CSV table of C-alpha atoms and ligand atoms in Angstrom, one decimal:
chain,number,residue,atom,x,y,z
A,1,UNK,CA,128.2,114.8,121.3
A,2,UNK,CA,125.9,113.3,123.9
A,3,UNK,CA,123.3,111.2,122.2
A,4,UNK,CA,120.7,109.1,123.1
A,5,UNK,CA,118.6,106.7,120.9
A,6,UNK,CA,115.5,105.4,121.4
A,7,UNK,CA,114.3,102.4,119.4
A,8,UNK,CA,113.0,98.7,119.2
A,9,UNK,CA,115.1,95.7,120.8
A,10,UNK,CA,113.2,93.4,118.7
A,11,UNK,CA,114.3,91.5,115.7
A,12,UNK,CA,113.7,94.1,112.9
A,13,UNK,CA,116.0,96.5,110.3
A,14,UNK,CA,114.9,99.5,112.3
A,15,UNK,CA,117.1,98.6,115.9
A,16,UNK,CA,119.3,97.0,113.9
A,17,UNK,CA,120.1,100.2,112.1
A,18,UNK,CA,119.4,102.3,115.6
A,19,UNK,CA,122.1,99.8,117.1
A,20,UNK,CA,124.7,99.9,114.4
A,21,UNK,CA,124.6,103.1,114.1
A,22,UNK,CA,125.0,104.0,117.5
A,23,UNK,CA,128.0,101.9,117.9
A,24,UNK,CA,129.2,103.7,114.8
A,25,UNK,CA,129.1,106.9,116.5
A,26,UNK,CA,130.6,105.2,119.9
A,27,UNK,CA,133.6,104.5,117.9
A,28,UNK,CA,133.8,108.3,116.4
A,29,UNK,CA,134.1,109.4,120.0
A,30,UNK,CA,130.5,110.7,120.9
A,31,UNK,CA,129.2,109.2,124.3
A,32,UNK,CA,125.8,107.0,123.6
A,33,UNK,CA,122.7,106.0,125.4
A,34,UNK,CA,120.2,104.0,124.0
A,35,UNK,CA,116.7,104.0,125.9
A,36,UNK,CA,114.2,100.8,125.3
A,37,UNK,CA,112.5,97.9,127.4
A,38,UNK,CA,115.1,95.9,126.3
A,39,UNK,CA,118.5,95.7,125.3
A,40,UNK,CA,118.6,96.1,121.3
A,41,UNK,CA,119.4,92.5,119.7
A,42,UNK,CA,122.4,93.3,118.2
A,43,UNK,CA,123.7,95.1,121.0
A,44,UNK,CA,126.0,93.1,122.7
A,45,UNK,CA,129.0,92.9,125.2
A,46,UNK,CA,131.0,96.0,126.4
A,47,UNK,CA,131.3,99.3,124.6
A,48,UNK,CA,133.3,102.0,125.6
A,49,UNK,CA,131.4,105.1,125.5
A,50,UNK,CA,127.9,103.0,125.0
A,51,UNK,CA,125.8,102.4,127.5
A,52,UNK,CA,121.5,100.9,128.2
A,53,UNK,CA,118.7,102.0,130.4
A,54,UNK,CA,116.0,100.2,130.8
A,55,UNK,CA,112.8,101.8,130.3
A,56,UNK,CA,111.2,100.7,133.6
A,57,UNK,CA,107.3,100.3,133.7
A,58,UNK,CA,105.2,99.7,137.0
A,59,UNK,CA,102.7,96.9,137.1
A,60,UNK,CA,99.1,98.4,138.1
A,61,UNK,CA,96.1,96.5,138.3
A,62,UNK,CA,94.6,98.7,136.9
A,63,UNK,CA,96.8,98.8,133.3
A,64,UNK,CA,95.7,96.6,130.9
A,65,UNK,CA,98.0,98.2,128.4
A,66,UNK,CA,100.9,99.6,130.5
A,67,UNK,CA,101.3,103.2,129.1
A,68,UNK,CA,104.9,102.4,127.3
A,69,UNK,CA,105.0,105.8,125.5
A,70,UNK,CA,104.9,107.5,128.8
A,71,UNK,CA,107.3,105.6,130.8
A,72,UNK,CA,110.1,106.3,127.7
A,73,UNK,CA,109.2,109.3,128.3
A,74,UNK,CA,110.1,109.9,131.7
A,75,UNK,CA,113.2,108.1,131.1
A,76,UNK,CA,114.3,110.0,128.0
A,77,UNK,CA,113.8,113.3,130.4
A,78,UNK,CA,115.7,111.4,133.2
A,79,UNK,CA,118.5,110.4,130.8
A,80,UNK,CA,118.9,113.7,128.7
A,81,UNK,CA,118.3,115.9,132.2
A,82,UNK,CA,121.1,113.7,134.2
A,83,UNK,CA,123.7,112.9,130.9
A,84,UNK,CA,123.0,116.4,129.6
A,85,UNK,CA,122.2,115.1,126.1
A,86,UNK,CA,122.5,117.1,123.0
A,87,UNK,CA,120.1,115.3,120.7
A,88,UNK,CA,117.8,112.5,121.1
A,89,UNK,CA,117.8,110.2,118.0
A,90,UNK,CA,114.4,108.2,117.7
A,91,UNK,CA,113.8,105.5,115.1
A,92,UNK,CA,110.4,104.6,113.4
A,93,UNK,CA,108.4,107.1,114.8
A,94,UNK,CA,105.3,105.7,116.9
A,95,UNK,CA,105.6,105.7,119.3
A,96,UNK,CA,108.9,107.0,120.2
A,97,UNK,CA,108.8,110.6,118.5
A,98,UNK,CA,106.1,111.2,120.4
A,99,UNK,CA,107.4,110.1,123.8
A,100,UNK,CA,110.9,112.0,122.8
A,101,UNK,CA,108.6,115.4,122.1
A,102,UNK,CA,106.7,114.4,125.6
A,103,UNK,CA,110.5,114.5,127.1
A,104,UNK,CA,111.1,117.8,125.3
A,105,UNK,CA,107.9,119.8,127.3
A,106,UNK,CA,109.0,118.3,130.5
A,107,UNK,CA,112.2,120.6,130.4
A,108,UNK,CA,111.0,123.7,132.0
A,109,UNK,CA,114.5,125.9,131.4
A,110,UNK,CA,117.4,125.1,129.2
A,111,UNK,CA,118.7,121.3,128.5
A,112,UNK,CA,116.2,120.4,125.7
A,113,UNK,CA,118.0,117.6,123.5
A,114,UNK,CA,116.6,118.4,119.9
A,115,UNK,CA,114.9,115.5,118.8
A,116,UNK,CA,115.9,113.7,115.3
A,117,UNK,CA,113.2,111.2,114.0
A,118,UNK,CA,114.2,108.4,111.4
A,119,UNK,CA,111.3,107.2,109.9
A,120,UNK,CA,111.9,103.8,108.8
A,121,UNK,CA,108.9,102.1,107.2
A,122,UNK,CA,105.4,100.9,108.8
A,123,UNK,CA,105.3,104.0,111.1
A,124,UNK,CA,104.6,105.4,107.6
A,125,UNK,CA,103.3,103.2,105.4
A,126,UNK,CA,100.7,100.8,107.1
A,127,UNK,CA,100.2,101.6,111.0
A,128,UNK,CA,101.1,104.8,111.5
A,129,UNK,CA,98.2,106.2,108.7
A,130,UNK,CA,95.9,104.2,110.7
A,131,UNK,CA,93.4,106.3,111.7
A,132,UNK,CA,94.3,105.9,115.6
A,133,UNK,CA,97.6,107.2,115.0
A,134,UNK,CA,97.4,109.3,111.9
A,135,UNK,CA,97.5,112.5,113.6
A,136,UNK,CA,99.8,111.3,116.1
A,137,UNK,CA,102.1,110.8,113.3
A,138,UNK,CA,102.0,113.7,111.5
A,139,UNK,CA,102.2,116.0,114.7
A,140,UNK,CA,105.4,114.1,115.7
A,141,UNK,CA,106.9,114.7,112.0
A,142,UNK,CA,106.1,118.3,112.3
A,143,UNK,CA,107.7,118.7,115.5
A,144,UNK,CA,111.0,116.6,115.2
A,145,UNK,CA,114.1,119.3,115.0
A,146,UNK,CA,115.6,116.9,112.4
A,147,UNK,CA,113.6,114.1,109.9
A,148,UNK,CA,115.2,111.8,108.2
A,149,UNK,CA,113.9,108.5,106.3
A,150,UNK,CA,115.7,105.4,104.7
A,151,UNK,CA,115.0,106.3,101.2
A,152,UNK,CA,113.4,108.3,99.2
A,153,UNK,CA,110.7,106.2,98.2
A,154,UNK,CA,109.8,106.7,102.1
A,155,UNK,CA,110.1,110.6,101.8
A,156,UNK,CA,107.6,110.5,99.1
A,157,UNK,CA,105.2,108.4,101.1
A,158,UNK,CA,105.3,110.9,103.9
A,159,UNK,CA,105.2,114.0,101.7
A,160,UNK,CA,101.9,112.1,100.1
A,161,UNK,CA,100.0,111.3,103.1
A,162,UNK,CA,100.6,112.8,105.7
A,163,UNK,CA,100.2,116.8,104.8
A,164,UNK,CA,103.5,117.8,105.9
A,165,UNK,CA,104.6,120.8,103.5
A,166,UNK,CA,106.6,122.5,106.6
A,167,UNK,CA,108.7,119.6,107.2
A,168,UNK,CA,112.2,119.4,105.6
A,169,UNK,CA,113.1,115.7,104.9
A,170,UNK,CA,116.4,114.2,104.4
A,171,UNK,CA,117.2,110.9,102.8
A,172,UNK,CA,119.9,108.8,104.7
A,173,UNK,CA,120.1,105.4,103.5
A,174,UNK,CA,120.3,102.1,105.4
A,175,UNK,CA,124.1,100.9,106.0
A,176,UNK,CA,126.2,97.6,106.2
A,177,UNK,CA,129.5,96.8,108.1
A,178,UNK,CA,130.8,95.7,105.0
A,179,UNK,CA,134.1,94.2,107.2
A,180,UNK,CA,131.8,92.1,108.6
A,181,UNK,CA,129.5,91.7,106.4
A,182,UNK,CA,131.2,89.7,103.3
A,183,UNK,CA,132.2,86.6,101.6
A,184,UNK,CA,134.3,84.3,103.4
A,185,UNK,CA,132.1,81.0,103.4
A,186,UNK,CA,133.6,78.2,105.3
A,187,UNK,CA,133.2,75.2,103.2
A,188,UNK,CA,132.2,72.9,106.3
A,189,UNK,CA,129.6,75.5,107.0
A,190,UNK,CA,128.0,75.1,104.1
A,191,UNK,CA,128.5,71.1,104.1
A,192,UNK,CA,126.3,71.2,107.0
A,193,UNK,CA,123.4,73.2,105.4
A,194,UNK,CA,123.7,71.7,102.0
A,195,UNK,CA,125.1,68.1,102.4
A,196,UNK,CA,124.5,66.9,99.0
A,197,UNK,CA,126.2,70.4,97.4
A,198,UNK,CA,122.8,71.2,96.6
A,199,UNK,CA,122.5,75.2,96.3
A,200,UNK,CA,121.3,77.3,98.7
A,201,UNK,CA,118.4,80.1,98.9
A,202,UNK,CA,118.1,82.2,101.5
A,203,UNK,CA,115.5,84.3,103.9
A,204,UNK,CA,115.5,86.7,107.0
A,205,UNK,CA,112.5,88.8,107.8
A,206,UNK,CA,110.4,88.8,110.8
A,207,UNK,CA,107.4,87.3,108.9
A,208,UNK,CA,105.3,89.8,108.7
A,209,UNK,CA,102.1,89.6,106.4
A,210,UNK,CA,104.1,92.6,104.5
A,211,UNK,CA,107.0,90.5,103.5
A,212,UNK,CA,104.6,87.6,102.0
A,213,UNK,CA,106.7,84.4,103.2
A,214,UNK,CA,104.1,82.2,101.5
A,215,UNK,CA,105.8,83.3,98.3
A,216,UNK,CA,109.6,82.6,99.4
A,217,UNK,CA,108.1,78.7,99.4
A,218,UNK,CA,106.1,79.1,96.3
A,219,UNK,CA,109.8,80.6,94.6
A,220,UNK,CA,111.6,78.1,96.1
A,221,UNK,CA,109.3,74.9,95.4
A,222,UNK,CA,110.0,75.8,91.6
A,223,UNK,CA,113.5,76.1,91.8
A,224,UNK,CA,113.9,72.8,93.7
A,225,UNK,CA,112.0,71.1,91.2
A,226,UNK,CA,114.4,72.1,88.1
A,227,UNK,CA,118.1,72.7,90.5
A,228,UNK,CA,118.5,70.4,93.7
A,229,UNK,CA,118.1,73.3,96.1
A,230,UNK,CA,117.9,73.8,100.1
A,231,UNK,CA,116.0,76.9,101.8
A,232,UNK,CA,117.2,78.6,105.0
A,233,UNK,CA,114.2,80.6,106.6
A,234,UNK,CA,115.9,82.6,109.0
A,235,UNK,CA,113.9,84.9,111.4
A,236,UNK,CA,110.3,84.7,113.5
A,237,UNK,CA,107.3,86.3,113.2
A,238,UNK,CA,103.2,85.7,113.0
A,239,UNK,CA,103.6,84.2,109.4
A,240,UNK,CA,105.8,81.8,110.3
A,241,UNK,CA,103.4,78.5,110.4
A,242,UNK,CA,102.1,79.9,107.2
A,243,UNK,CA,105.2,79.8,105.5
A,244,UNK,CA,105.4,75.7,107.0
A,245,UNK,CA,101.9,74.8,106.2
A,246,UNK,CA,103.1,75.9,102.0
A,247,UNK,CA,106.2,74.0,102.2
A,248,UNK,CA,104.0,71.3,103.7
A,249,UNK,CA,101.2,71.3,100.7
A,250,UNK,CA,103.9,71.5,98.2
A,251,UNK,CA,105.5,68.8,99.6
A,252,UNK,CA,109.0,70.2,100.0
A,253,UNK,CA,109.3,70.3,103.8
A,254,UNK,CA,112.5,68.3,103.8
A,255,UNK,CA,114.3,71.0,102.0
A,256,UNK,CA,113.3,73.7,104.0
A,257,UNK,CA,115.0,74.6,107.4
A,258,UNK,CA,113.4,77.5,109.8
A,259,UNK,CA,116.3,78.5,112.0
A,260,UNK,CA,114.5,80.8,113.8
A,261,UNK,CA,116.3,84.2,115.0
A,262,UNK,CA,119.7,84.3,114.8
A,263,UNK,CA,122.0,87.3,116.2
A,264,UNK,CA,124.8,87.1,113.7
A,265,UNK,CA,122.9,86.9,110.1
A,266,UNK,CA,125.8,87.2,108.3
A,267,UNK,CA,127.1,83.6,108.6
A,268,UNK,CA,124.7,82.5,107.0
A,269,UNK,CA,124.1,85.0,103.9
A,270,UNK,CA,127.3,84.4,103.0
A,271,UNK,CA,126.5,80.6,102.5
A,272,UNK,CA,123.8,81.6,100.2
A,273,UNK,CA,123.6,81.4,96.7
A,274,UNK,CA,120.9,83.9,96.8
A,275,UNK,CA,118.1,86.1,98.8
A,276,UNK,CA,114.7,86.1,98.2
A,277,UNK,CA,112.9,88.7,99.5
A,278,UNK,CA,109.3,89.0,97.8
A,279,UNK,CA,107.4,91.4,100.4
A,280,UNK,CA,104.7,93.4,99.1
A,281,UNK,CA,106.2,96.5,100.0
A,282,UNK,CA,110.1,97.4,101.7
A,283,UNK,CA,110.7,101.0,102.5
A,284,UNK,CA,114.2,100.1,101.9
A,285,UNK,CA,115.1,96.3,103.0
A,286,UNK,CA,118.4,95.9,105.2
A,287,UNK,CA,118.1,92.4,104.6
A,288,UNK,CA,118.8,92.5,100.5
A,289,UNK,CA,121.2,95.2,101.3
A,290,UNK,CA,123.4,92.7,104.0
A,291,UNK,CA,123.0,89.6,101.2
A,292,UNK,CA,124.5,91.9,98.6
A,293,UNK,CA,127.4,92.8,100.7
A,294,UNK,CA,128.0,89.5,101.0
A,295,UNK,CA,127.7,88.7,97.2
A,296,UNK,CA,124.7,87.2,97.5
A,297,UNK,CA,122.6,87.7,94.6
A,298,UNK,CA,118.8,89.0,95.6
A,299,UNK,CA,115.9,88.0,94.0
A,300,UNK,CA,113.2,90.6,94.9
A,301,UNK,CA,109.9,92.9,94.9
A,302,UNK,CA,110.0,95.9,92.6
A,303,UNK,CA,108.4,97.5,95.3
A,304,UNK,CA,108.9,100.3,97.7
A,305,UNK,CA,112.6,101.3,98.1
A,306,UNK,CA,114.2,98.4,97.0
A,307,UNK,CA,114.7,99.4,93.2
A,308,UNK,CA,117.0,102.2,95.3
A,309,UNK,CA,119.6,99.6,96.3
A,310,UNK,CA,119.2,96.5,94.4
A,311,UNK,CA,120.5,97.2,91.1
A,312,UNK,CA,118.1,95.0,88.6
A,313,UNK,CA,119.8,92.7,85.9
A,314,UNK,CA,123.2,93.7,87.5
A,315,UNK,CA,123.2,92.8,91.1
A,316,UNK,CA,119.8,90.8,91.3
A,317,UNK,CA,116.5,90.6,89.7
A,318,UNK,CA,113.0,92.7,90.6
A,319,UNK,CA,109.7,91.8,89.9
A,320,UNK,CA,106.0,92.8,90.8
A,321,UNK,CA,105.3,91.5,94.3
A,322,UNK,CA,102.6,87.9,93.6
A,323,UNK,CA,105.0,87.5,91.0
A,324,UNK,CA,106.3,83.9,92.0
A,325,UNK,CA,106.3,82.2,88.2
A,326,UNK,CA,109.2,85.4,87.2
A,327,UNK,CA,111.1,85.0,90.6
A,328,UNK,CA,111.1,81.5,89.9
A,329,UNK,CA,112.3,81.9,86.5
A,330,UNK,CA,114.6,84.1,87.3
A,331,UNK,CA,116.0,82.3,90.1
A,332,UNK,CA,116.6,79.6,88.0
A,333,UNK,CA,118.7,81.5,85.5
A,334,UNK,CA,121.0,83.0,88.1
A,335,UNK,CA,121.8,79.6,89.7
A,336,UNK,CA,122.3,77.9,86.1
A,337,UNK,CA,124.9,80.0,85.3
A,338,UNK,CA,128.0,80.4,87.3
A,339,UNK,CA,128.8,83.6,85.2
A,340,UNK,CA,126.1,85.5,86.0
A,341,UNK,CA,126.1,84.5,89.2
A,342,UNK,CA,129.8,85.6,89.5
A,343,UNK,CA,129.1,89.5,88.2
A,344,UNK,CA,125.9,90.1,90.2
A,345,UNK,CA,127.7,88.9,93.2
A,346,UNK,CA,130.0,91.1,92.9
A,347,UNK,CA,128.4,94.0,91.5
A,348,UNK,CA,126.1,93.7,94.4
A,349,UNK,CA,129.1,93.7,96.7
A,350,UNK,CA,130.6,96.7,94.9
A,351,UNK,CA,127.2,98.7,95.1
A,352,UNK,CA,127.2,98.1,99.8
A,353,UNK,CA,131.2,99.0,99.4
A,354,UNK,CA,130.4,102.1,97.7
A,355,UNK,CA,127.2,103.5,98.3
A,356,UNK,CA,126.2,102.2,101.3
A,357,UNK,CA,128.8,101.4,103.7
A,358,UNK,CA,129.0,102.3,107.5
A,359,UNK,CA,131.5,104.9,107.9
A,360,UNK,CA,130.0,106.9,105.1
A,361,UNK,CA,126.2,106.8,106.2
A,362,UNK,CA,127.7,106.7,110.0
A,363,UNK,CA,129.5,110.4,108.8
A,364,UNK,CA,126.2,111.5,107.4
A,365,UNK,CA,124.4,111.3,110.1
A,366,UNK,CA,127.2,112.6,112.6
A,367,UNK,CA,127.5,116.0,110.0
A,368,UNK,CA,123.2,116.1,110.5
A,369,UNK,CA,122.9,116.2,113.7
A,370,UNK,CA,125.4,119.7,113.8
A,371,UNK,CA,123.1,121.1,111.3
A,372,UNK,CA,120.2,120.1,113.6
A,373,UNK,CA,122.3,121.4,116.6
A,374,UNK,CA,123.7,124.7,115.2
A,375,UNK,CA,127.0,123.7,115.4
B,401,GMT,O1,108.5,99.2,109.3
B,401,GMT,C1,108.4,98.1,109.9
B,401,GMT,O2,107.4,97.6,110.1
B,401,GMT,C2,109.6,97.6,110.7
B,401,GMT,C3,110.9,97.9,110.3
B,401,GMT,C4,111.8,97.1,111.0
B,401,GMT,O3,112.1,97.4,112.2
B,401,GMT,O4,112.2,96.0,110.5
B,401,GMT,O5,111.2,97.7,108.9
B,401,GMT,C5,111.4,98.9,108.1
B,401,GMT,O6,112.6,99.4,108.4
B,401,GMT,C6,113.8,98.8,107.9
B,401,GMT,C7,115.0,99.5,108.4
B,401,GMT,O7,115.0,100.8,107.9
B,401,GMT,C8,113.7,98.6,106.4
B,401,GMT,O8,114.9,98.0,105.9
B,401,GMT,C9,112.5,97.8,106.0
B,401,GMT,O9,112.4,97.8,104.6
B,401,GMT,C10,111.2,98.5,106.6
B,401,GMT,N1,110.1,97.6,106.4
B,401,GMT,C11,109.1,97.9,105.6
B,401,GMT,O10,109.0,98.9,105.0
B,401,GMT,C12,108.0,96.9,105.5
């Protein structure tokens, strides 16, 4: 198959997922092109069978907001039209749905690439019910050829709010490269991080108010106090300084380390000694899924999707999002004891191996899009 994707280059699980999957499919043989303003950030070197354009926008005085949606949508039309496409896969869906539906119309005879939507989080449970978008949204699930969404908490969501009774969604989960993703830590690595053997706690998001970083210091100044203990805050985002002015009022700034954005997370998740990921909502969360494939215990929100993939008591522990004093506490009683460490480690590797690794979810997708295509 010819397939383009359309997504986000920025630091987030949706063009992670767009990316991986895409070189996924590269591998299986189908010819891909992925369409964004920049080159997706984990999309790097040569692939055969994988190639990037640009979506080029022209600078006009007159543009304050430079019309993004429409230039993607001339190139998606440009792309599909010149590649011959079969299907153009679009993940989160504002406002790419749209500009692949836009694409769609421009065809005035045969050639239309059906359009396959991923909905992925935000684009349905925060922005894209806002009321400038809401009906944006809905119009671009309703006229997707194919809908799928990372879990089916998210299918719920959508059902709920957006009055969609003629759409048909189906529930592909998130994936992990679980060959390159997994424990191998290099003791000098970790020497580095945590010089005095202290333990290590780890964090990736892109610091969002959603994923409520204030609370991965408030967890963490806790632990430290009880186990010596180092944090890695990996990642960027608005809530950044937020997350540095807590560690500054509690007073544990020395133990904490922002590394900013890093291209190859899973070095360092598999130095870690465990995740914390307390956002207030995660239609699914890459992020837990990556630590648990590399036996990294996660310490988490029972929120969203996440009770879908993090197995609690067995391969890490849930709690209400705000619930610091319980993520603290259970924290504590997963570093204190090496054998419970030892089983959720590797149930949680056990649960990426066999529920969600790449070549399975990869070969889920591939047999969707010939139901979407007919074939
Ligand atoms: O939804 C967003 O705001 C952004 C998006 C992203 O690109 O990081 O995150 C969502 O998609 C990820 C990949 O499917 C999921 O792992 C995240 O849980 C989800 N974020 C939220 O639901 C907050």
């Amino acid at each position: 198959m010819k397939i383009g994707i359309a997504c986000y280059p920025t630091y987030g699980g949706s063009g992670a997922v767009a990316t991986e999957l895409g070189l996924g499919l590269a591998a299986r043989g189908h010819e891909i092109h992925f369409l964004s303003y920049a080159p997706p950030f984990r999309l790097s070197g040569l692939r055969e069978r994988v190639f990037f354009h640009e979506v080029e926008m022209a600078d006009y005085p007159l543009f304050e907001h430079p019309p993004y949606t429409l230039a993607l949508a001339v190139a998606i039309h440009q792309v599909a039209r010149d590649r011959g496409l079969d299907l153009v896969h679009v993940h989160y869906a504002i406002p790419h749905a749209a500009s692949a539906w836009l694409a769609g119309q421009m065809f005035e005879g045969a050639g239309r690439p059906r359009l396959v939507t991923t909905l992925h989080g935000t684009d349905i449970t925060l922005i894209g019910r806002h009321p400038s978008f809401r009906s944006m949204t809905r119009f671009s699930i309703l006229r997707s050829d194919g809908l799928t969404a990372v879990s089916r908490y998210l299918k719920r969501e959508t059902e709920e709010n957006f009055d969609v009774s003629g759409a048909s969604i189906r529930v592909i989960p998130n994936f992990v490269d679980t060959d390159r993703y997994r424990r191998n830590a290099a003791p000098h690595d970790r020497a580095r991080l945590a010089p005095g053997g202290e333990k290590l706690l780890i964090h990736v998001s892109n610091y969002r108010a959603v994923k409520r970083v204030e609370d991965v210091i408030d967890v963490f100044a806790r632990v430290t106090e009880r186990i010596p203990s180092r944090m890695i805050m990996v990642g960027d985002g608005p809530d950044r300084p937020l997350a540095r002015r807590r560690a500054e009022e509690l007073g544990v700034t020395d133990r904490v380390s922002f590394l900013g954005q890093h291209t190859s997370v899973e070095d360092l998740l598999v130095l870690g000694d465990l995740f914390l990921l307390p956002s207030k909502t995660e239609s699914f969360g890459l992020a837990a899924l990556e630590a648990m494939a590399c036996g990294t215990p996660v310490v988490a929100s029972r929120a969203g999707g996440l009770p879908e993939l993090v197995a609690d008591g067995e391969s890490g522990l849930l709690y209400e999002p705000g619930d610091v004093e319980g993520m603290a506490a259970g924290a504590l009683g997963i570093l204190a004891s090496p054998e419970l460490w030892r089983r959720m480690s590797g149930c949680g590797r056990r649960i990426a191996e066999t529920r969600f690794s790449a070549p399975t979810v990869v070969g889920v997708y591939e047999d969707y899009y010939r139901e979407v295509l007919g074939r």
